[in-house]
mmCIF file with all atom_site columns, C-alpha atoms in Angstrom:
data_model
loop_
_atom_site.group_PDB
_atom_site.id
_atom_site.type_symbol
_atom_site.label_atom_id
_atom_site.label_alt_id
_atom_site.label_comp_id
_atom_site.label_asym_id
_atom_site.label_entity_id
_atom_site.label_seq_id
_atom_site.pdbx_PDB_ins_code
_atom_site.Cartn_x
_atom_site.Cartn_y
_atom_site.Cartn_z
_atom_site.occupancy
_atom_site.B_iso_or_equiv
_atom_site.pdbx_formal_charge
_atom_site.auth_seq_id
_atom_site.auth_comp_id
_atom_site.auth_asym_id
_atom_site.auth_atom_id
_atom_site.pdbx_PDB_model_num
ATOM 1   C CA . UNK D 1 1   ? -5.410  -24.167 -44.651 1.00 66.00 ? 1   UNK D CA 1
ATOM 2   C CA . UNK D 1 2   ? -7.800  -21.130 -44.977 1.00 89.00 ? 2   UNK D CA 1
ATOM 3   C CA . UNK D 1 3   ? -8.984  -18.336 -42.383 1.00 92.00 ? 3   UNK D CA 1
ATOM 4   C CA . UNK D 1 4   ? -12.234 -19.390 -41.317 1.00 93.00 ? 4   UNK D CA 1
ATOM 5   C CA . UNK D 1 5   ? -12.545 -15.491 -39.771 1.00 95.00 ? 5   UNK D CA 1
ATOM 6   C CA . UNK D 1 6   ? -10.908 -12.852 -40.095 1.00 95.00 ? 6   UNK D CA 1
ATOM 7   C CA . UNK D 1 7   ? -10.449 -8.845  -38.333 1.00 95.00 ? 7   UNK D CA 1
ATOM 8   C CA . UNK D 1 8   ? -9.778  -6.201  -39.651 1.00 95.00 ? 8   UNK D CA 1
ATOM 9   C CA . UNK D 1 9   ? -9.026  -3.073  -37.538 1.00 94.00 ? 9   UNK D CA 1
ATOM 10  C CA . UNK D 1 10  ? -11.686 -3.856  -35.132 1.00 94.00 ? 10  UNK D CA 1
ATOM 11  C CA . UNK D 1 11  ? -12.677 -1.040  -32.673 1.00 93.00 ? 11  UNK D CA 1
ATOM 12  C CA . UNK D 1 12  ? -15.488 -0.667  -30.352 1.00 92.00 ? 12  UNK D CA 1
ATOM 13  C CA . UNK D 1 13  ? -16.712 2.252   -28.624 1.00 89.00 ? 13  UNK D CA 1
ATOM 14  C CA . UNK D 1 14  ? -19.460 3.512   -25.512 1.00 84.00 ? 14  UNK D CA 1
ATOM 15  C CA . UNK D 1 15  ? -20.361 6.282   -24.842 1.00 81.00 ? 15  UNK D CA 1
ATOM 16  C CA . UNK D 1 16  ? -20.196 6.673   -20.858 1.00 77.00 ? 16  UNK D CA 1
ATOM 17  C CA . UNK D 1 17  ? -22.266 9.939   -20.388 1.00 77.00 ? 17  UNK D CA 1
ATOM 18  C CA . UNK D 1 18  ? -20.082 12.540  -21.774 1.00 79.00 ? 18  UNK D CA 1
ATOM 19  C CA . UNK D 1 19  ? -16.764 10.588  -21.894 1.00 83.00 ? 19  UNK D CA 1
ATOM 20  C CA . UNK D 1 20  ? -16.482 7.903   -24.690 1.00 82.00 ? 20  UNK D CA 1
ATOM 21  C CA . UNK D 1 21  ? -14.919 4.058   -24.448 1.00 84.00 ? 21  UNK D CA 1
ATOM 22  C CA . UNK D 1 22  ? -12.628 2.860   -25.732 1.00 86.00 ? 22  UNK D CA 1
ATOM 23  C CA . UNK D 1 23  ? -12.674 -1.191  -25.859 1.00 88.00 ? 23  UNK D CA 1
ATOM 24  C CA . UNK D 1 24  ? -11.002 -2.537  -29.081 1.00 91.00 ? 24  UNK D CA 1
ATOM 25  C CA . UNK D 1 25  ? -8.893  -0.292  -30.785 1.00 91.00 ? 25  UNK D CA 1
ATOM 26  C CA . UNK D 1 26  ? -7.915  -1.060  -35.006 1.00 91.00 ? 26  UNK D CA 1
ATOM 27  C CA . UNK D 1 27  ? -7.966  -5.075  -33.161 1.00 93.00 ? 27  UNK D CA 1
ATOM 28  C CA . UNK D 1 28  ? -6.697  -7.525  -36.377 1.00 95.00 ? 28  UNK D CA 1
ATOM 29  C CA . UNK D 1 29  ? -6.295  -11.455 -36.148 1.00 95.00 ? 29  UNK D CA 1
ATOM 30  C CA . UNK D 1 30  ? -6.797  -14.073 -38.555 1.00 95.00 ? 30  UNK D CA 1
ATOM 31  C CA . UNK D 1 31  ? -7.868  -17.613 -37.559 1.00 95.00 ? 31  UNK D CA 1
ATOM 32  C CA . UNK D 1 32  ? -6.839  -21.077 -40.275 1.00 95.00 ? 32  UNK D CA 1
ATOM 33  C CA . UNK D 1 33  ? -9.635  -23.985 -40.319 1.00 93.00 ? 33  UNK D CA 1
ATOM 34  C CA . UNK D 1 34  ? -8.899  -26.508 -38.389 1.00 92.00 ? 34  UNK D CA 1
ATOM 35  C CA . UNK D 1 35  ? -6.969  -24.107 -35.922 1.00 94.00 ? 35  UNK D CA 1
ATOM 36  C CA . UNK D 1 36  ? -7.126  -23.547 -31.694 1.00 95.00 ? 36  UNK D CA 1
ATOM 37  C CA . UNK D 1 37  ? -5.995  -19.947 -30.328 1.00 96.00 ? 37  UNK D CA 1
ATOM 38  C CA . UNK D 1 38  ? -6.709  -19.266 -26.789 1.00 95.00 ? 38  UNK D CA 1
ATOM 39  C CA . UNK D 1 39  ? -7.168  -16.336 -25.714 1.00 94.00 ? 39  UNK D CA 1
ATOM 40  C CA . UNK D 1 40  ? -6.516  -15.292 -22.358 1.00 92.00 ? 40  UNK D CA 1
ATOM 41  C CA . UNK D 1 41  ? -6.904  -11.931 -21.132 1.00 87.00 ? 41  UNK D CA 1
ATOM 42  C CA . UNK D 1 42  ? -7.996  -10.315 -17.444 1.00 83.00 ? 42  UNK D CA 1
ATOM 43  C CA . UNK D 1 43  ? -11.505 -9.110  -16.862 1.00 80.00 ? 43  UNK D CA 1
ATOM 44  C CA . UNK D 1 44  ? -12.434 -5.852  -18.278 1.00 79.00 ? 44  UNK D CA 1
ATOM 45  C CA . UNK D 1 45  ? -10.214 -5.866  -20.814 1.00 84.00 ? 45  UNK D CA 1
ATOM 46  C CA . UNK D 1 46  ? -12.596 -6.390  -23.730 1.00 84.00 ? 46  UNK D CA 1
ATOM 47  C CA . UNK D 1 47  ? -12.752 -10.288 -23.990 1.00 88.00 ? 47  UNK D CA 1
ATOM 48  C CA . UNK D 1 48  ? -16.582 -10.744 -24.595 1.00 88.00 ? 48  UNK D CA 1
ATOM 49  C CA . UNK D 1 49  ? -16.502 -7.554  -26.285 1.00 91.00 ? 49  UNK D CA 1
ATOM 50  C CA . UNK D 1 50  ? -14.366 -9.033  -29.248 1.00 93.00 ? 50  UNK D CA 1
ATOM 51  C CA . UNK D 1 51  ? -16.161 -12.830 -28.368 1.00 93.00 ? 51  UNK D CA 1
ATOM 52  C CA . UNK D 1 52  ? -19.368 -10.563 -29.838 1.00 92.00 ? 52  UNK D CA 1
ATOM 53  C CA . UNK D 1 53  ? -18.140 -8.837  -32.712 1.00 93.00 ? 53  UNK D CA 1
ATOM 54  C CA . UNK D 1 54  ? -15.869 -11.911 -34.570 1.00 94.00 ? 54  UNK D CA 1
ATOM 55  C CA . UNK D 1 55  ? -19.543 -14.210 -33.619 1.00 93.00 ? 55  UNK D CA 1
ATOM 56  C CA . UNK D 1 56  ? -21.707 -10.809 -35.785 1.00 93.00 ? 56  UNK D CA 1
ATOM 57  C CA . UNK D 1 57  ? -23.452 -10.581 -32.340 1.00 91.00 ? 57  UNK D CA 1
ATOM 58  C CA . UNK D 1 58  ? -22.729 -6.727  -31.700 1.00 89.00 ? 58  UNK D CA 1
ATOM 59  C CA . UNK D 1 59  ? -21.554 -4.475  -34.605 1.00 91.00 ? 59  UNK D CA 1
ATOM 60  C CA . UNK D 1 60  ? -18.158 -2.884  -34.331 1.00 91.00 ? 60  UNK D CA 1
ATOM 61  C CA . UNK D 1 61  ? -17.569 0.926   -34.770 1.00 90.00 ? 61  UNK D CA 1
ATOM 62  C CA . UNK D 1 62  ? -15.091 0.545   -37.416 1.00 91.00 ? 62  UNK D CA 1
ATOM 63  C CA . UNK D 1 63  ? -13.302 -2.124  -39.244 1.00 93.00 ? 63  UNK D CA 1
ATOM 64  C CA . UNK D 1 64  ? -14.420 -5.057  -40.539 1.00 94.00 ? 64  UNK D CA 1
ATOM 65  C CA . UNK D 1 65  ? -14.884 -9.144  -39.534 1.00 94.00 ? 65  UNK D CA 1
ATOM 66  C CA . UNK D 1 66  ? -15.271 -11.594 -42.241 1.00 94.00 ? 66  UNK D CA 1
ATOM 67  C CA . UNK D 1 67  ? -16.456 -15.317 -41.353 1.00 93.00 ? 67  UNK D CA 1
ATOM 68  C CA . UNK D 1 68  ? -15.050 -17.105 -44.778 1.00 89.00 ? 68  UNK D CA 1
ATOM 69  C CA . UNK D 1 69  ? -14.723 -15.060 -47.569 1.00 86.00 ? 69  UNK D CA 1
ATOM 70  C CA . UNK D 1 70  ? -18.132 -12.884 -46.756 1.00 89.00 ? 70  UNK D CA 1
ATOM 71  C CA . UNK D 1 71  ? -17.522 -9.442  -44.903 1.00 91.00 ? 71  UNK D CA 1
ATOM 72  C CA . UNK D 1 72  ? -19.609 -9.617  -42.605 1.00 90.00 ? 72  UNK D CA 1
ATOM 73  C CA . UNK D 1 73  ? -19.060 -6.383  -41.185 1.00 82.00 ? 73  UNK D CA 1
ATOM 74  C CA . UNK D 1 74  ? -22.566 -4.019  -43.305 1.00 84.00 ? 74  UNK D CA 1
ATOM 75  C CA . UNK D 1 75  ? -24.524 -6.875  -43.151 1.00 87.00 ? 75  UNK D CA 1
ATOM 76  C CA . UNK D 1 76  ? -28.256 -5.804  -42.025 1.00 89.00 ? 76  UNK D CA 1
ATOM 77  C CA . UNK D 1 77  ? -29.520 -7.556  -38.430 1.00 90.00 ? 77  UNK D CA 1
ATOM 78  C CA . UNK D 1 78  ? -31.566 -10.623 -40.229 1.00 91.00 ? 78  UNK D CA 1
ATOM 79  C CA . UNK D 1 79  ? -28.760 -11.352 -43.196 1.00 92.00 ? 79  UNK D CA 1
ATOM 80  C CA . UNK D 1 80  ? -26.300 -11.250 -39.621 1.00 90.00 ? 80  UNK D CA 1
ATOM 81  C CA . UNK D 1 81  ? -28.482 -13.814 -37.664 1.00 90.00 ? 81  UNK D CA 1
ATOM 82  C CA . UNK D 1 82  ? -28.691 -15.796 -40.871 1.00 89.00 ? 82  UNK D CA 1
ATOM 83  C CA . UNK D 1 83  ? -24.837 -16.113 -41.215 1.00 90.00 ? 83  UNK D CA 1
ATOM 84  C CA . UNK D 1 84  ? -25.154 -17.120 -37.117 1.00 89.00 ? 84  UNK D CA 1
ATOM 85  C CA . UNK D 1 85  ? -27.327 -19.975 -37.675 1.00 86.00 ? 85  UNK D CA 1
ATOM 86  C CA . UNK D 1 86  ? -24.855 -21.028 -40.057 1.00 87.00 ? 86  UNK D CA 1
ATOM 87  C CA . UNK D 1 87  ? -21.598 -20.633 -39.466 1.00 92.00 ? 87  UNK D CA 1
ATOM 88  C CA . UNK D 1 88  ? -20.868 -19.704 -36.204 1.00 93.00 ? 88  UNK D CA 1
ATOM 89  C CA . UNK D 1 89  ? -21.161 -22.070 -33.238 1.00 91.00 ? 89  UNK D CA 1
ATOM 90  C CA . UNK D 1 90  ? -21.154 -20.846 -29.503 1.00 90.00 ? 90  UNK D CA 1
ATOM 91  C CA . UNK D 1 91  ? -19.649 -22.480 -26.024 1.00 87.00 ? 91  UNK D CA 1
ATOM 92  C CA . UNK D 1 92  ? -20.148 -20.637 -22.831 1.00 79.00 ? 92  UNK D CA 1
ATOM 93  C CA . UNK D 1 93  ? -19.263 -22.088 -19.408 1.00 71.00 ? 93  UNK D CA 1
ATOM 94  C CA . UNK D 1 94  ? -22.601 -22.432 -18.059 1.00 70.00 ? 94  UNK D CA 1
ATOM 95  C CA . UNK D 1 95  ? -24.728 -25.177 -20.898 1.00 70.00 ? 95  UNK D CA 1
ATOM 96  C CA . UNK D 1 96  ? -28.475 -23.580 -21.776 1.00 81.00 ? 96  UNK D CA 1
ATOM 97  C CA . UNK D 1 97  ? -29.107 -26.659 -22.243 1.00 92.00 ? 97  UNK D CA 1
ATOM 98  C CA . UNK D 1 98  ? -33.351 -27.165 -23.258 1.00 93.00 ? 98  UNK D CA 1
ATOM 99  C CA . UNK D 1 99  ? -34.128 -29.017 -19.499 1.00 93.00 ? 99  UNK D CA 1
ATOM 100 C CA . UNK D 1 100 ? -37.186 -30.753 -21.488 1.00 95.00 ? 100 UNK D CA 1
ATOM 101 C CA . UNK D 1 101 ? -34.831 -32.535 -23.670 1.00 95.00 ? 101 UNK D CA 1
ATOM 102 C CA . UNK D 1 102 ? -32.883 -35.527 -24.588 1.00 96.00 ? 102 UNK D CA 1
ATOM 103 C CA . UNK D 1 103 ? -29.614 -34.601 -25.231 1.00 96.00 ? 103 UNK D CA 1
ATOM 104 C CA . UNK D 1 104 ? -29.800 -35.899 -28.755 1.00 97.00 ? 104 UNK D CA 1
ATOM 105 C CA . UNK D 1 105 ? -33.116 -33.186 -28.648 1.00 96.00 ? 105 UNK D CA 1
ATOM 106 C CA . UNK D 1 106 ? -30.933 -30.452 -27.652 1.00 96.00 ? 106 UNK D CA 1
ATOM 107 C CA . UNK D 1 107 ? -28.133 -31.290 -31.031 1.00 96.00 ? 107 UNK D CA 1
ATOM 108 C CA . UNK D 1 108 ? -31.471 -31.783 -32.887 1.00 96.00 ? 108 UNK D CA 1
ATOM 109 C CA . UNK D 1 109 ? -32.497 -28.768 -32.156 1.00 94.00 ? 109 UNK D CA 1
ATOM 110 C CA . UNK D 1 110 ? -30.689 -25.937 -34.446 1.00 92.00 ? 110 UNK D CA 1
ATOM 111 C CA . UNK D 1 111 ? -30.471 -27.774 -37.140 1.00 93.00 ? 111 UNK D CA 1
ATOM 112 C CA . UNK D 1 112 ? -34.139 -28.084 -37.258 1.00 94.00 ? 112 UNK D CA 1
ATOM 113 C CA . UNK D 1 113 ? -34.424 -25.081 -37.145 1.00 90.00 ? 113 UNK D CA 1
ATOM 114 C CA . UNK D 1 114 ? -31.888 -24.206 -39.786 1.00 88.00 ? 114 UNK D CA 1
ATOM 115 C CA . UNK D 1 115 ? -34.200 -26.432 -42.359 1.00 91.00 ? 115 UNK D CA 1
ATOM 116 C CA . UNK D 1 116 ? -32.805 -29.418 -41.928 1.00 93.00 ? 116 UNK D CA 1
ATOM 117 C CA . UNK D 1 117 ? -34.662 -32.668 -42.036 1.00 95.00 ? 117 UNK D CA 1
ATOM 118 C CA . UNK D 1 118 ? -35.416 -34.623 -39.140 1.00 96.00 ? 118 UNK D CA 1
ATOM 119 C CA . UNK D 1 119 ? -33.872 -37.834 -40.115 1.00 96.00 ? 119 UNK D CA 1
ATOM 120 C CA . UNK D 1 120 ? -30.324 -36.289 -41.191 1.00 96.00 ? 120 UNK D CA 1
ATOM 121 C CA . UNK D 1 121 ? -30.448 -33.737 -37.882 1.00 96.00 ? 121 UNK D CA 1
ATOM 122 C CA . UNK D 1 122 ? -30.727 -36.940 -36.428 1.00 96.00 ? 122 UNK D CA 1
ATOM 123 C CA . UNK D 1 123 ? -28.541 -38.529 -37.953 1.00 96.00 ? 123 UNK D CA 1
ATOM 124 C CA . UNK D 1 124 ? -25.771 -35.569 -37.196 1.00 95.00 ? 124 UNK D CA 1
ATOM 125 C CA . UNK D 1 125 ? -26.833 -35.280 -33.506 1.00 96.00 ? 125 UNK D CA 1
ATOM 126 C CA . UNK D 1 126 ? -25.691 -39.662 -33.217 1.00 95.00 ? 126 UNK D CA 1
ATOM 127 C CA . UNK D 1 127 ? -22.289 -38.855 -35.044 1.00 93.00 ? 127 UNK D CA 1
ATOM 128 C CA . UNK D 1 128 ? -21.708 -35.810 -32.509 1.00 91.00 ? 128 UNK D CA 1
ATOM 129 C CA . UNK D 1 129 ? -22.157 -36.765 -29.929 1.00 93.00 ? 129 UNK D CA 1
ATOM 130 C CA . UNK D 1 130 ? -19.598 -40.139 -30.473 1.00 89.00 ? 130 UNK D CA 1
ATOM 131 C CA . UNK D 1 131 ? -16.900 -37.262 -30.744 1.00 84.00 ? 131 UNK D CA 1
ATOM 132 C CA . UNK D 1 132 ? -17.954 -36.177 -28.426 1.00 85.00 ? 132 UNK D CA 1
ATOM 133 C CA . UNK D 1 133 ? -18.196 -39.415 -26.258 1.00 86.00 ? 133 UNK D CA 1
ATOM 134 C CA . UNK D 1 134 ? -21.991 -39.065 -25.060 1.00 89.00 ? 134 UNK D CA 1
ATOM 135 C CA . UNK D 1 135 ? -23.510 -41.379 -27.049 1.00 93.00 ? 135 UNK D CA 1
ATOM 136 C CA . UNK D 1 136 ? -24.827 -44.232 -24.063 1.00 94.00 ? 136 UNK D CA 1
ATOM 137 C CA . UNK D 1 137 ? -26.360 -40.638 -22.440 1.00 94.00 ? 137 UNK D CA 1
ATOM 138 C CA . UNK D 1 138 ? -27.850 -39.513 -25.335 1.00 95.00 ? 138 UNK D CA 1
ATOM 139 C CA . UNK D 1 139 ? -31.493 -40.494 -24.082 1.00 96.00 ? 139 UNK D CA 1
ATOM 140 C CA . UNK D 1 140 ? -31.271 -38.351 -21.122 1.00 96.00 ? 140 UNK D CA 1
ATOM 141 C CA . UNK D 1 141 ? -32.154 -34.954 -20.205 1.00 95.00 ? 141 UNK D CA 1
ATOM 142 C CA . UNK D 1 142 ? -29.593 -32.652 -18.832 1.00 94.00 ? 142 UNK D CA 1
ATOM 143 C CA . UNK D 1 143 ? -30.866 -33.070 -15.175 1.00 94.00 ? 143 UNK D CA 1
ATOM 144 C CA . UNK D 1 144 ? -29.673 -36.763 -15.259 1.00 96.00 ? 144 UNK D CA 1
ATOM 145 C CA . UNK D 1 145 ? -26.276 -35.527 -16.878 1.00 93.00 ? 145 UNK D CA 1
ATOM 146 C CA . UNK D 1 146 ? -22.960 -35.130 -14.996 1.00 90.00 ? 146 UNK D CA 1
ATOM 147 C CA . UNK D 1 147 ? -22.128 -31.376 -15.120 1.00 86.00 ? 147 UNK D CA 1
ATOM 148 C CA . UNK D 1 148 ? -19.174 -32.683 -18.151 1.00 86.00 ? 148 UNK D CA 1
ATOM 149 C CA . UNK D 1 149 ? -21.473 -34.339 -20.013 1.00 90.00 ? 149 UNK D CA 1
ATOM 150 C CA . UNK D 1 150 ? -23.867 -30.954 -20.549 1.00 91.00 ? 150 UNK D CA 1
ATOM 151 C CA . UNK D 1 151 ? -21.562 -29.268 -21.653 1.00 87.00 ? 151 UNK D CA 1
ATOM 152 C CA . UNK D 1 152 ? -20.037 -31.828 -23.755 1.00 88.00 ? 152 UNK D CA 1
ATOM 153 C CA . UNK D 1 153 ? -23.372 -31.584 -25.338 1.00 93.00 ? 153 UNK D CA 1
ATOM 154 C CA . UNK D 1 154 ? -23.275 -28.064 -25.146 1.00 92.00 ? 154 UNK D CA 1
ATOM 155 C CA . UNK D 1 155 ? -20.120 -28.168 -28.325 1.00 89.00 ? 155 UNK D CA 1
ATOM 156 C CA . UNK D 1 156 ? -22.258 -31.015 -29.724 1.00 92.00 ? 156 UNK D CA 1
ATOM 157 C CA . UNK D 1 157 ? -24.818 -28.415 -30.132 1.00 93.00 ? 157 UNK D CA 1
ATOM 158 C CA . UNK D 1 158 ? -22.369 -25.767 -30.754 1.00 91.00 ? 158 UNK D CA 1
ATOM 159 C CA . UNK D 1 159 ? -21.551 -27.167 -34.089 1.00 91.00 ? 159 UNK D CA 1
ATOM 160 C CA . UNK D 1 160 ? -24.293 -28.751 -34.827 1.00 92.00 ? 160 UNK D CA 1
ATOM 161 C CA . UNK D 1 161 ? -24.570 -26.594 -38.276 1.00 91.00 ? 161 UNK D CA 1
ATOM 162 C CA . UNK D 1 162 ? -21.405 -27.474 -39.392 1.00 89.00 ? 162 UNK D CA 1
ATOM 163 C CA . UNK D 1 163 ? -20.147 -24.417 -38.854 1.00 92.00 ? 163 UNK D CA 1
ATOM 164 C CA . UNK D 1 164 ? -16.850 -22.618 -39.865 1.00 92.00 ? 164 UNK D CA 1
ATOM 165 C CA . UNK D 1 165 ? -16.645 -20.792 -36.409 1.00 94.00 ? 165 UNK D CA 1
ATOM 166 C CA . UNK D 1 166 ? -15.947 -21.705 -32.981 1.00 94.00 ? 166 UNK D CA 1
ATOM 167 C CA . UNK D 1 167 ? -16.524 -19.363 -29.976 1.00 94.00 ? 167 UNK D CA 1
ATOM 168 C CA . UNK D 1 168 ? -16.358 -20.830 -26.484 1.00 91.00 ? 168 UNK D CA 1
ATOM 169 C CA . UNK D 1 169 ? -15.754 -18.538 -23.485 1.00 88.00 ? 169 UNK D CA 1
ATOM 170 C CA . UNK D 1 170 ? -14.397 -20.010 -20.237 1.00 84.00 ? 170 UNK D CA 1
ATOM 171 C CA . UNK D 1 171 ? -15.982 -23.692 -21.804 1.00 82.00 ? 171 UNK D CA 1
ATOM 172 C CA . UNK D 1 172 ? -14.780 -25.555 -19.171 1.00 80.00 ? 172 UNK D CA 1
ATOM 173 C CA . UNK D 1 173 ? -14.407 -22.850 -16.796 1.00 77.00 ? 173 UNK D CA 1
ATOM 174 C CA . UNK D 1 174 ? -17.383 -23.583 -14.380 1.00 75.00 ? 174 UNK D CA 1
ATOM 175 C CA . UNK D 1 175 ? -15.796 -27.710 -14.279 1.00 78.00 ? 175 UNK D CA 1
ATOM 176 C CA . UNK D 1 176 ? -12.968 -29.541 -11.956 1.00 82.00 ? 176 UNK D CA 1
ATOM 177 C CA . UNK D 1 177 ? -9.715  -29.954 -13.096 1.00 85.00 ? 177 UNK D CA 1
ATOM 178 C CA . UNK D 1 178 ? -9.882  -34.004 -15.057 1.00 85.00 ? 178 UNK D CA 1
ATOM 179 C CA . UNK D 1 179 ? -13.759 -33.122 -16.170 1.00 81.00 ? 179 UNK D CA 1
ATOM 180 C CA . UNK D 1 180 ? -12.301 -30.096 -18.291 1.00 85.00 ? 180 UNK D CA 1
ATOM 181 C CA . UNK D 1 181 ? -9.575  -32.030 -19.389 1.00 86.00 ? 181 UNK D CA 1
ATOM 182 C CA . UNK D 1 182 ? -12.192 -34.646 -20.515 1.00 84.00 ? 182 UNK D CA 1
ATOM 183 C CA . UNK D 1 183 ? -14.273 -31.400 -22.144 1.00 83.00 ? 183 UNK D CA 1
ATOM 184 C CA . UNK D 1 184 ? -11.425 -30.716 -23.495 1.00 87.00 ? 184 UNK D CA 1
ATOM 185 C CA . UNK D 1 185 ? -9.628  -33.625 -25.665 1.00 87.00 ? 185 UNK D CA 1
ATOM 186 C CA . UNK D 1 186 ? -13.497 -33.764 -27.487 1.00 83.00 ? 186 UNK D CA 1
ATOM 187 C CA . UNK D 1 187 ? -13.845 -30.502 -28.016 1.00 86.00 ? 187 UNK D CA 1
ATOM 188 C CA . UNK D 1 188 ? -10.367 -30.158 -29.693 1.00 90.00 ? 188 UNK D CA 1
ATOM 189 C CA . UNK D 1 189 ? -11.224 -34.022 -31.858 1.00 86.00 ? 189 UNK D CA 1
ATOM 190 C CA . UNK D 1 190 ? -14.063 -32.141 -33.138 1.00 85.00 ? 190 UNK D CA 1
ATOM 191 C CA . UNK D 1 191 ? -12.143 -29.063 -33.757 1.00 89.00 ? 191 UNK D CA 1
ATOM 192 C CA . UNK D 1 192 ? -9.726  -30.838 -36.100 1.00 89.00 ? 192 UNK D CA 1
ATOM 193 C CA . UNK D 1 193 ? -11.542 -33.307 -36.762 1.00 85.00 ? 193 UNK D CA 1
ATOM 194 C CA . UNK D 1 194 ? -14.604 -30.974 -38.345 1.00 85.00 ? 194 UNK D CA 1
ATOM 195 C CA . UNK D 1 195 ? -12.441 -28.131 -39.156 1.00 90.00 ? 195 UNK D CA 1
ATOM 196 C CA . UNK D 1 196 ? -13.291 -25.363 -37.312 1.00 91.00 ? 196 UNK D CA 1
ATOM 197 C CA . UNK D 1 197 ? -11.694 -22.224 -36.703 1.00 94.00 ? 197 UNK D CA 1
ATOM 198 C CA . UNK D 1 198 ? -12.011 -22.225 -32.662 1.00 95.00 ? 198 UNK D CA 1
ATOM 199 C CA . UNK D 1 199 ? -11.158 -18.687 -31.024 1.00 95.00 ? 199 UNK D CA 1
ATOM 200 C CA . UNK D 1 200 ? -11.650 -20.161 -26.476 1.00 94.00 ? 200 UNK D CA 1
ATOM 201 C CA . UNK D 1 201 ? -11.626 -17.224 -23.834 1.00 92.00 ? 201 UNK D CA 1
ATOM 202 C CA . UNK D 1 202 ? -9.798  -19.341 -20.790 1.00 89.00 ? 202 UNK D CA 1
ATOM 203 C CA . UNK D 1 203 ? -8.188  -18.216 -17.852 1.00 87.00 ? 203 UNK D CA 1
ATOM 204 C CA . UNK D 1 204 ? -6.860  -21.847 -17.702 1.00 85.00 ? 204 UNK D CA 1
ATOM 205 C CA . UNK D 1 205 ? -3.224  -21.214 -18.703 1.00 88.00 ? 205 UNK D CA 1
ATOM 206 C CA . UNK D 1 206 ? -2.608  -25.347 -19.007 1.00 88.00 ? 206 UNK D CA 1
ATOM 207 C CA . UNK D 1 207 ? -5.683  -25.737 -21.130 1.00 88.00 ? 207 UNK D CA 1
ATOM 208 C CA . UNK D 1 208 ? -4.307  -21.972 -23.093 1.00 91.00 ? 208 UNK D CA 1
ATOM 209 C CA . UNK D 1 209 ? -0.936  -23.838 -23.657 1.00 92.00 ? 209 UNK D CA 1
ATOM 210 C CA . UNK D 1 210 ? -2.291  -26.653 -25.586 1.00 92.00 ? 210 UNK D CA 1
ATOM 211 C CA . UNK D 1 211 ? -3.207  -25.200 -28.800 1.00 94.00 ? 211 UNK D CA 1
ATOM 212 C CA . UNK D 1 212 ? -2.040  -23.803 -31.646 1.00 94.00 ? 212 UNK D CA 1
ATOM 213 C CA . UNK D 1 213 ? -0.709  -20.150 -29.919 1.00 94.00 ? 213 UNK D CA 1
ATOM 214 C CA . UNK D 1 214 ? -1.931  -17.986 -27.703 1.00 96.00 ? 214 UNK D CA 1
ATOM 215 C CA . UNK D 1 215 ? -3.292  -13.871 -27.640 1.00 95.00 ? 215 UNK D CA 1
ATOM 216 C CA . UNK D 1 216 ? -3.838  -11.334 -25.203 1.00 94.00 ? 216 UNK D CA 1
ATOM 217 C CA . UNK D 1 217 ? -5.936  -8.034  -25.464 1.00 92.00 ? 217 UNK D CA 1
ATOM 218 C CA . UNK D 1 218 ? -3.324  -5.406  -24.973 1.00 90.00 ? 218 UNK D CA 1
ATOM 219 C CA . UNK D 1 219 ? -4.435  -1.155  -25.378 1.00 88.00 ? 219 UNK D CA 1
ATOM 220 C CA . UNK D 1 220 ? -7.396  -2.518  -27.702 1.00 90.00 ? 220 UNK D CA 1
ATOM 221 C CA . UNK D 1 221 ? -5.098  -4.432  -29.833 1.00 92.00 ? 221 UNK D CA 1
ATOM 222 C CA . UNK D 1 222 ? -5.088  -7.568  -30.423 1.00 93.00 ? 222 UNK D CA 1
ATOM 223 C CA . UNK D 1 223 ? -1.112  -9.887  -29.301 1.00 92.00 ? 223 UNK D CA 1
ATOM 224 C CA . UNK D 1 224 ? 0.792   -13.007 -29.306 1.00 91.00 ? 224 UNK D CA 1
ATOM 225 C CA . UNK D 1 225 ? 0.336   -13.617 -25.372 1.00 80.00 ? 225 UNK D CA 1
ATOM 226 C CA . UNK D 1 226 ? 4.262   -15.276 -23.778 1.00 67.00 ? 226 UNK D CA 1
ATOM 227 C CA . UNK D 1 227 ? 3.829   -18.141 -21.497 1.00 54.00 ? 227 UNK D CA 1
#
């Protein structure tokens, strides 16, 4: 399969007073379309920084970030924003849905921002809510949904614009084990059928073991993690 996300020698350093803190130091990774990679690493290891850089929310100090066939490392802010909207989806531990909108409308919003017609946006939103097994709740607002239902809507919203890459930071971390399992199953179906390259940060080792491979961060580099 084609590579959808590649990090090449990515470094990230921060200044703390007169000292320089190295968080990432030559991090390399390639994720193919349709592949799920678990990122399991302790707090403070650079996990959030890695996700921010992979998602073009933060620029690396050194190295390259390639999404699809485009090197995004030296894009200006406007081009990076456009690339994020089109090619990258984000899922966080907390859903951040717009409370005044229905589940369906929440999934439509990013499509409308990108310029898709209301009719087409609605049709895709309905399809995605079907993938996430939540079609019956499409007209409900977030406050009327359970935690698991809210997170399924958030995942559908993240892939509404047909991104190449899905980045998730503890997407089931706020859910009970049974709900977490149901959400993860729906997420897996979506990744496989939509051909997404997914990098999923999690502390849940059982879920991590069900992905294609597991990586961790050691000394600022991405390395395979044994299970």
